Amino acid sequence: MLTDLAFRLRALFRRKAVEQELDDELRFHLEKQVDKHMAAGLSPAEAARRARLELGGVAQIKEECRDARGVTMVEEVVQDLRYGLRQLRKNPGFTSVALLTLALGIGVNSALFSVVNGVLLSPLPYRQPEQLVTLHTSTPNFEIGSISFPNFRDWRNDNQTFAAMAIHRSGTATLLGADAAEPIEVQFVSSEFFAVVGVEPVLGRSFAPGEDEIGAAPLAIISERLWQRKYGGSPAALGQTVQLGNRVYTIIGVVPSSFDLFQRGSLRDVYVPLGQLTDSLRNREAGFGLSGIGRLKPGVSIEQARADMTRVTNRLAELYPDANRGRGAMIVPFKEQIVGDVRPVLLILLGAVGFVLLIACVNVANLLLARATGRTRELAIRMALGARRLRLLRQLLTESMLLAMAGGALGLGVASWATPAALAFLPDGSLPRLGQISLDGRVLAFSLGVSLLSGLLFGLAPALKASYANVQGALKDGGRSVTGGRHRGQDFLIVVQIAMVLVLLVGAGLMARTLSRLWSADPGLDPGGVMVFDLSVPPSIRAAGPDAVRSHLAEVEARVKATPGVESFSFSRGAFPMVTYWDRWFWRDGRPKPASTGEMGGALWYAVGPDYLRALRVPLLAGRFFGPGDTFGAQPVVVVDEVLARQQFGSEDPVGKWIHLWDDSRPVQRAQIVGIVGHVKQQGLVSDESAPVRAQLYSAVTQLDDAWMTDQTHTGVVVRSRAGTQVGVDTIRTALQELHREQVVYRAQTMDQVIAESLARHRFAMLLLGAFAGLALLLASVGIYGVLSYAVGRRTGEIAIRMALGARRGDVVRLVLRHGATLAVIGIAIGVAAGLGLTHLMASLLYGVSATDPVTFAAVATGLTAVALAACYLPARQATRVDPITALRHD
């Protein structure tokens, strides 16, 4: 028999068979020899010893043949891969469950990393983006303010750390032509703007130095999108004109449609030189909403640039103390300006999705532990044949890596489907740089790394356990008898799973409670039935003078109020409720004018109509609101909110008091306070929690002076209507276009939509945290069920003995449930301790709820306990169906 076996082994080597086939052959004969000796009455240990002695010559032949062939490490790896593939094919159920678990875990990680990569990691689509920064004026009251044009020119000329510097401001204009008038997004820029950013026109040229000066020729650069739509993409568009309001601009260039300065979907169609904005740019105290952007010289750090600009602004404060006392320069890295507000959210979500992957790995590790126990006899026989433990360990890790890589490939498929699907359902405004999110090479490398790491995480412990199998014990009973100590690894993994799930569920619960508090928070107004939109002032009306503008706005008000369903109407000049606002400075009458704005009182300022309170249902707390007598030329009056009244007047009644209003572009105005209204969360529902509460000040839109009437190209409108929102807007738009063909209505929204957009970041965090927590809970439940089912199967003999001795079915159920409940309680206790530490990382996202909110922790712990017990119940019921006689006979 041995001679025949040796001949076949040599024949296999002559055909260059792989080593695994030799192991299969030897294992087959070893099993036959062991079974033969045990049938003859020998003990399992003696039978194994004698079989090894009998086959020792064959093992020696194998080693000699192997040495003769010179099997390389690469060939051994190939052998391991082939054997691993055979093992996975032989267990389709195990393989399917493991692959699905890994695909979900790796897939959601790859999907979220593609978002993090696109938003935070990938470079901006500009030349040397790391050199770009934003510039702002800083004052004692505001870190980020607008820059006056004269100050900007001094900054540009006097600094020593910037290669180039530009300023810009966004706006809206009415595009006129043969077609109907339409609103269009405009960017007013200094001549260096495109050179600073590093964007080249696809046609024509950029602005030249000096073309941004006041009084220079009206030139324009249009977007490729507008070029295709209005001019058919013809090169002949250069030299043609585009009319914005009453001014006609000559087209000198076309920029790519993809150019979006701040990467937030705020695409502009026309760029015009800053000097076309207003003659008031000469005022050194007026900023006009201008922001700066600069490119640092190579090798210059942010700290060096800040020190340099401090020197420049200090010099300007000495030269122009009235305009620049207390004013500095704020410099922010450009990328930080774009992604700073979403960075904490994405990093928290990346940590959460990492927990999901760990839970998936724990599940697969438990499956492998169970499978390794079933393979104990196989591995013991291989060791009896002389296989080294390191060799077995490598083989088992190879199988784990095969699983991980296959799961990673499926996970990429999950990510390629889930990423665009999730982005499509995210609230508007949740994320910047959406166009940069894709499954690029960096995401593929991340997925590969995660797959390899996952293979090690879930494969190492089962491989170590299996490679240290007890050869004699395995051959004695086929690997069925395992001491209780061998369950500890699986129990430990279940505890870890439960702890991680609890942390995720607590995070999702805190975000859900935050969103609930935000939705129920009092914004200070009633948004139901309210529409807001911007209304252009027709250019021909503006050209006719301030009285014509006042007359036109009165006609607009009459037309809108006559529209069916409209209950109340108000202008909100220069402000969209809860979206935009202007700052206004003041000091109390009878006191000297403060030396700088830092010593004045500051407030958010709105010019509104008499029906503003009625339209938004803001409560009037004292005095009166604006009325028919508050017209241009009459004594100026203002209304303050309760915060301003408390901050500036304390226990005094401010009604009847006088204040001086200061604006950096207009004369000081003395006005009387005639009323107090409730505070409106104009900066968003969360703002008052995360920053000092800003006071608010209202002026009558009917008292605005001639300069206001002619300078402003549009005004905000607030309408309370009983009609459907879209129906109401369409009806109003039609009525106003009948009034004047150049009249344009745009940016129409309901107040409910405005509030929803202000909560976009919180909704984004809650949705994804909730999804991750739900997936983690599902994986953990399946894991608990699988481990306990396996444990019940392993304890069949014990349970049979208990039932044979008189144990009732209820006793068996309690036995299994007690085991699961113990694991759940330990895991929950660890999870609570971890959650109390980790939830502080998301404190900046919370509103109205503490990071250690006991209600959330208690609710999650209770719910998770119930789920864990439910996952335990099915195995417990399975245990009660054991037939003691059959189980004992089989054992």
Coordinates of N, CA, C and O in Angstrom, one line a residue, residues 116 130 189 221 223 290 360 623 705 813 847:
V116 N -15.7 62.6 2.0 CA -14.6 63.3 2.7 C -13.5 63.6 1.7 O -12.9 64.8 1.8
E130 N -3.2 75.9 -2.5 CA -2.7 76.1 -1.1 C -2.2 77.5 -0.9 O -2.1 77.9 0.3
V189 N -15.9 92.4 -9.7 CA -14.6 92.0 -9.4 C -13.6 93.1 -9.7 O -13.8 93.9 -10.6
I221 N -17.3 89.9 -18.7 CA -16.9 88.6 -19.1 C -18.1 87.7 -18.7 O -18.6 87.8 -17.6
S223 N -20.2 83.8 -18.6 CA -19.9 82.4 -18.4 C -20.1 81.6 -19.7 O -20.9 82.1 -20.6
L290 N -17.8 94.0 0.1 CA -16.7 93.5 -0.6 C -15.8 92.5 0.2 O -15.5 92.8 1.3
A360 N -19.0 45.0 11.5 CA -19.0 44.0 10.4 C -17.9 43.0 10.5 O -18.0 41.8 10.4
G623 N -45.3 100.0 22.6 CA -45.3 101.1 21.7 C -46.1 100.7 20.4 O -47.1 100.0 20.5
D705 N -34.1 107.3 2.2 CA -33.8 108.5 1.4 C -33.7 108.2 -0.1 O -33.7 107.1 -0.5
V813 N -34.9 28.0 28.2 CA -35.0 29.4 27.6 C -34.3 30.4 28.5 O -33.5 31.2 28.0
Y847 N -28.2 71.1 19.8 CA -29.0 72.3 20.1 C -30.1 71.8 21.1 O -30.9 70.9 20.9

